[in-house]
C-alpha positions as a printed NumPy array, in Angstrom:
array([[  0.572,   0.092,  -0.578],
       [  1.377,   3.232,  -0.813],
       [  2.725,   6.009,   1.919],
       [  0.102,   8.21 ,   2.877],
       [  1.045,  11.211,   1.382],
       [  1.609,   9.445,  -2.382],
       [ -2.199,   8.391,  -0.834],
       [ -2.81 ,  12.173,  -0.827],
       [ -0.604,  13.383,  -3.699],
       [ -2.631,  11.038,  -6.197],
       [ -6.16 ,  12.427,  -5.304],
       [ -4.99 ,  15.794,  -5.929],
       [ -3.528,  15.193,  -8.996],
       [ -6.79 ,  13.45 ,  -9.637],
       [ -8.467,  16.806,  -8.739],
       [ -5.543,  18.186, -11.346],
       [ -6.704,  16.561, -13.882],
       [-10.816,  16.383, -13.778],
       [ -9.712,  20.208, -13.687],
       [-11.385,  20.306,  -9.353],
       [ -8.172,  22.662,  -9.432],
       [ -7.755,  24.055, -12.982],
       [ -4.079,  26.026, -14.459],
       [ -3.277,  29.419, -12.536],
       [ -6.029,  28.378,  -9.145],
       [ -4.459,  27.781,  -5.655],
       [ -4.012,  24.604,  -3.457],
       [ -6.491,  24.859,  -0.142],
       [ -3.405,  24.779,   2.756],
       [ -1.149,  22.789,   3.926],
       [ -3.206,  23.074,   7.347],
       [ -6.905,  23.158,   5.393],
       [ -5.24 ,  20.143,   3.863],
       [ -3.761,  18.01 ,   7.233],
       [ -7.215,  18.594,   8.57 ],
       [ -9.422,  17.621,   5.827],
       [ -7.099,  14.315,   5.931],
       [ -6.131,  13.625,   9.679],
       [ -1.885,  14.161,   8.698],
       [  0.546,  15.959,   9.606],
       [  1.658,  19.129,   7.782],
       [  4.868,  17.531,   7.578],
       [  2.889,  14.761,   5.331],
       [  0.95 ,  16.904,   2.987],
       [  4.122,  19.336,   2.025],
       [  5.552,  15.947,   0.943],
       [  3.116,  15.391,  -1.124],
       [  3.312,  19.348,  -2.546],
       [  6.808,  17.711,  -3.241],
       [  6.248,  15.251,  -4.622],
       [  3.188,  17.475,  -7.036],
       [  6.042,  20.423,  -8.165],
       [  8.239,  17.944,  -8.551],
       [  7.053,  16.53 , -11.947],
       [  6.159,  20.326, -13.007],
       [  2.445,  20.635, -11.924],
       [  2.566,  22.687,  -8.937],
       [  4.669,  25.547,  -7.766],
       [  4.946,  27.648,  -4.344],
       [  5.168,  31.101,  -3.794],
       [  6.729,  31.353,  -0.016],
       [  4.035,  32.634,   2.47 ],
       [  1.884,  31.634,  -0.128],
       [ -0.676,  28.333,  -1.272],
       [  0.299,  26.003,  -4.208],
       [ -0.257,  27.303,  -7.781],
       [ -1.63 ,  25.312, -10.16 ],
       [  0.483,  25.216, -12.713],
       [ -1.088,  24.804, -16.825],
       [  0.828,  22.685, -19.079],
       [  4.27 ,  23.583, -19.443],
       [  4.772,  25.944, -21.933],
       [  7.694,  25.103, -25.027],
       [  8.248,  29.059, -25.949],
       [  9.495,  30.135, -28.709],
       [ 12.466,  32.367, -28.718],
       [ 10.65 ,  35.35 , -29.149],
       [  8.079,  33.747, -25.941],
       [ 11.845,  33.032, -23.902],
       [ 12.592,  36.694, -24.268],
       [ 10.084,  38.406, -23.497],
       [  9.54 ,  37.546, -19.038],
       [  5.977,  39.074, -19.066],
       [  3.827,  36.602, -21.863],
       [  6.773,  33.195, -19.61 ],
       [  5.169,  35.286, -16.793],
       [  1.24 ,  35.479, -18.039],
       [  1.771,  31.911, -19.141],
       [  2.572,  30.694, -15.693],
       [ -0.211,  31.894, -14.063],
       [  2.076,  34.838, -12.271],
       [  1.392,  38.463, -12.355],
       [  4.64 ,  39.878, -14.534],
       [  6.095,  44.001, -12.751],
       [  9.1  ,  45.371, -13.579],
       [ 11.193,  47.696, -11.517],
       [ 13.453,  50.308, -13.796],
       [ 17.302,  50.709, -11.752],
       [ 18.206,  52.392, -14.99 ],
       [ 19.316,  52.968, -19.003],
       [ 22.132,  54.622, -20.147],
       [ 24.312,  55.138, -23.252],
       [ 27.914,  54.383, -22.812],
       [ 30.833,  53.036, -24.429],
       [ 30.421,  49.316, -25.006],
       [ 32.975,  47.267, -22.601],
       [ 35.252,  44.491, -24.383],
       [ 33.222,  42.584, -23.72 ],
       [ 29.47 ,  43.685, -25.25 ],
       [ 32.062,  45.349, -27.959],
       [ 33.055,  41.817, -28.803],
       [ 29.007,  40.574, -29.122],
       [ 27.758,  42.496, -30.787],
       [ 30.177,  43.207, -33.522],
       [ 31.712,  46.456, -32.625],
       [ 34.334,  48.77 , -33.192],
       [ 36.412,  49.657, -30.115],
       [ 34.516,  52.979, -28.506],
       [ 31.788,  51.93 , -30.212],
       [ 28.049,  52.947, -27.612],
       [ 25.6  ,  51.335, -26.436],
       [ 22.067,  51.522, -24.464],
       [ 22.134,  49.855, -21.886],
       [ 19.141,  48.564, -19.758],
       [ 19.118,  47.383, -16.229],
       [ 15.588,  46.669, -15.024],
       [ 14.924,  43.92 , -11.656],
       [ 11.406,  41.521, -12.969],
       [  9.163,  40.594, -10.56 ],
       [  6.625,  37.498, -10.717],
       [  2.804,  38.377,  -8.658],
       [  5.21 ,  40.735,  -6.755],
       [  8.501,  39.317,  -5.942],
       [ 12.24 ,  40.208,  -7.716],
       [ 12.819,  36.769,  -9.673],
       [ 15.581,  38.434, -11.911],
       [ 18.228,  41.495, -12.75 ],
       [ 18.706,  42.443, -16.183],
       [ 21.223,  43.045, -17.642],
       [ 21.405,  43.427, -22.306],
       [ 22.892,  45.72 , -23.611],
       [ 21.343,  46.6  , -27.368],
       [ 22.74 ,  48.314, -30.18 ],
       [ 22.754,  51.478, -30.444],
       [ 20.096,  52.013, -33.797],
       [ 18.33 ,  49.563, -31.155],
       [ 18.699,  51.428, -28.215],
       [ 18.321,  54.823, -29.795],
       [ 14.642,  53.372, -29.019],
       [ 14.843,  51.841, -25.832],
       [ 14.221,  55.763, -23.604],
       [  9.939,  55.795, -25.472],
       [  9.678,  52.384, -25.041],
       [ 11.089,  52.325, -21.191],
       [  8.783,  55.75 , -20.129],
       [  5.748,  54.623, -20.796],
       [  6.074,  51.056, -21.053],
       [  5.103,  49.61 , -17.692],
       [  4.286,  45.826, -17.273],
       [  4.702,  45.261, -21.088],
       [  7.316,  43.15 , -22.488],
       [ 10.018,  45.619, -24.17 ],
       [ 10.85 ,  42.539, -26.906],
       [  6.436,  42.93 , -27.618],
       [  7.186,  46.827, -28.883],
       [ 10.302,  46.653, -30.171],
       [  8.557,  43.793, -32.773],
       [  5.539,  46.471, -33.204],
       [  8.493,  48.742, -34.56 ],
       [  9.944,  46.691, -36.731],
       [ 12.306,  45.33 , -34.757],
       [ 13.266,  40.955, -35.735],
       [ 14.761,  39.001, -32.606],
       [ 15.232,  35.998, -34.762],
       [ 17.867,  33.582, -33.332],
       [ 19.718,  33.063, -29.914],
       [ 22.023,  31.389, -28.497],
       [ 21.725,  30.445, -24.959],
       [ 24.259,  29.495, -21.701],
       [ 22.309,  29.27 , -19.132],
       [ 25.82 ,  27.991, -15.611],
       [ 25.822,  28.281, -11.782],
       [ 27.301,  31.341, -10.284],
       [ 26.499,  33.736,  -5.901],
       [ 24.753,  36.588,  -5.65 ],
       [ 27.423,  39.558,  -6.133],
       [ 26.418,  42.914,  -3.822],
       [ 24.359,  44.499,  -6.314],
       [ 22.224,  41.091,  -7.596],
       [ 21.544,  40.425,  -3.533],
       [ 20.271,  44.333,  -2.631],
       [ 18.083,  43.75 ,  -6.163],
       [ 16.896,  40.748,  -5.12 ],
       [ 16.968,  41.331,  -1.78 ],
       [ 19.265,  38.333,  -0.929],
       [ 22.216,  37.635,   0.577],
       [ 25.4  ,  38.365,  -1.442],
       [ 26.645,  35.164,  -2.908],
       [ 23.14 ,  33.389,  -2.149],
       [ 22.747,  30.805,  -5.663],
       [ 21.251,  32.75 ,  -8.5  ],
       [ 20.924,  31.408, -12.223],
       [ 23.163,  33.233, -14.643],
       [ 21.688,  33.554, -18.578],
       [ 23.95 ,  34.798, -21.118],
       [ 22.135,  35.141, -24.114],
       [ 23.055,  37.448, -27.907],
       [ 20.384,  37.65 , -30.377],
       [ 20.002,  38.603, -33.997],
       [ 18.231,  39.651, -36.97 ],
       [ 17.199,  37.511, -39.72 ],
       [ 20.31 ,  38.499, -41.252],
       [ 22.172,  37.693, -38.475],
       [ 22.755,  40.864, -37.435],
       [ 24.029,  41.723, -33.76 ],
       [ 20.892,  43.554, -32.076],
       [ 21.65 ,  42.5  , -28.036],
       [ 23.506,  41.131, -25.644],
       [ 22.234,  40.466, -21.712],
       [ 23.851,  38.979, -18.875],
       [ 20.078,  37.325, -16.718],
       [ 20.745,  36.635, -13.3  ],
       [ 17.568,  34.033, -11.444],
       [ 16.847,  33.618,  -8.331],
       [ 17.248,  29.144,  -8.774],
       [ 14.422,  28.507,  -6.409],
       [ 11.809,  30.385,  -8.376],
       [ 13.005,  29.67 , -12.685],
       [ 14.653,  26.356, -13.979],
       [ 15.615,  26.048, -17.644],
       [ 15.388,  22.388, -19.862],
       [ 16.623,  21.77 , -22.486],
       [ 14.201,  19.132, -24.919],
       [ 16.04 ,  17.655, -27.452],
       [ 15.101,  15.66 , -30.537],
       [ 15.952,  14.554, -34.03 ],
       [ 14.514,  17.598, -35.53 ],
       [ 14.732,  21.205, -33.296],
       [ 16.175,  22.115, -29.906],
       [ 13.87 ,  23.782, -27.73 ],
       [ 15.061,  25.618, -24.318],
       [ 11.43 ,  26.167, -21.57 ],
       [ 11.892,  28.437, -19.135],
       [  9.8  ,  27.059, -16.121],
       [  9.068,  27.947, -11.96 ],
       [ 10.941,  25.807,  -9.973],
       [  9.713,  23.417,  -8.361],
       [  9.194,  24.583,  -4.766],
       [ 11.9  ,  22.293,  -1.785]])
């Protein structure tokens, strides 16, 4: 016979499948389920861990577990757009502007954007939020012809996607190279994300190009490691990078 936490996980899974708990809704709290099933809160927490490991639910500290929809296989434009992704998993996207500056490109930025020494770029720094909680520091260097459009966009874009607004202006983000690695939070990352220095982060380096493979942007994004996960799905036809909410622990 299965243990109580597995029976509870199976019952909740059935509720997810039959629509009792639709995507975007919240599961009952640990205490509610514990009382209903005559179990301890630890048992309920184990059941939640099983469902989270299967990508069926997420959690935000201090709130009830969120029911996730089917994993979204995102093309690059959707992956680049934090706002679209957040909405797809039932979260409310948010943004806190830090700065937009026009300056000389660093050696690395010039190399990745194929610019000559001394070329100028626009550098955008923002903190991205999920349902009011900071989860990512976004730092993007745009080539000057694209960056010149950013100033007008960031003034009124609010929680909308900068990428989507650039697409409306005819900018096509056609290709991307991604490098995902584990790092620890530097002092500035920790301050912006509200965590301790040296906390675990996921770093995504991303170079984007237009249909003619001309560089448009070079990004260095830092995610809280317990908020976001990246998965690569391979097949003989295509490989897809998927961003998802990290399973709760």
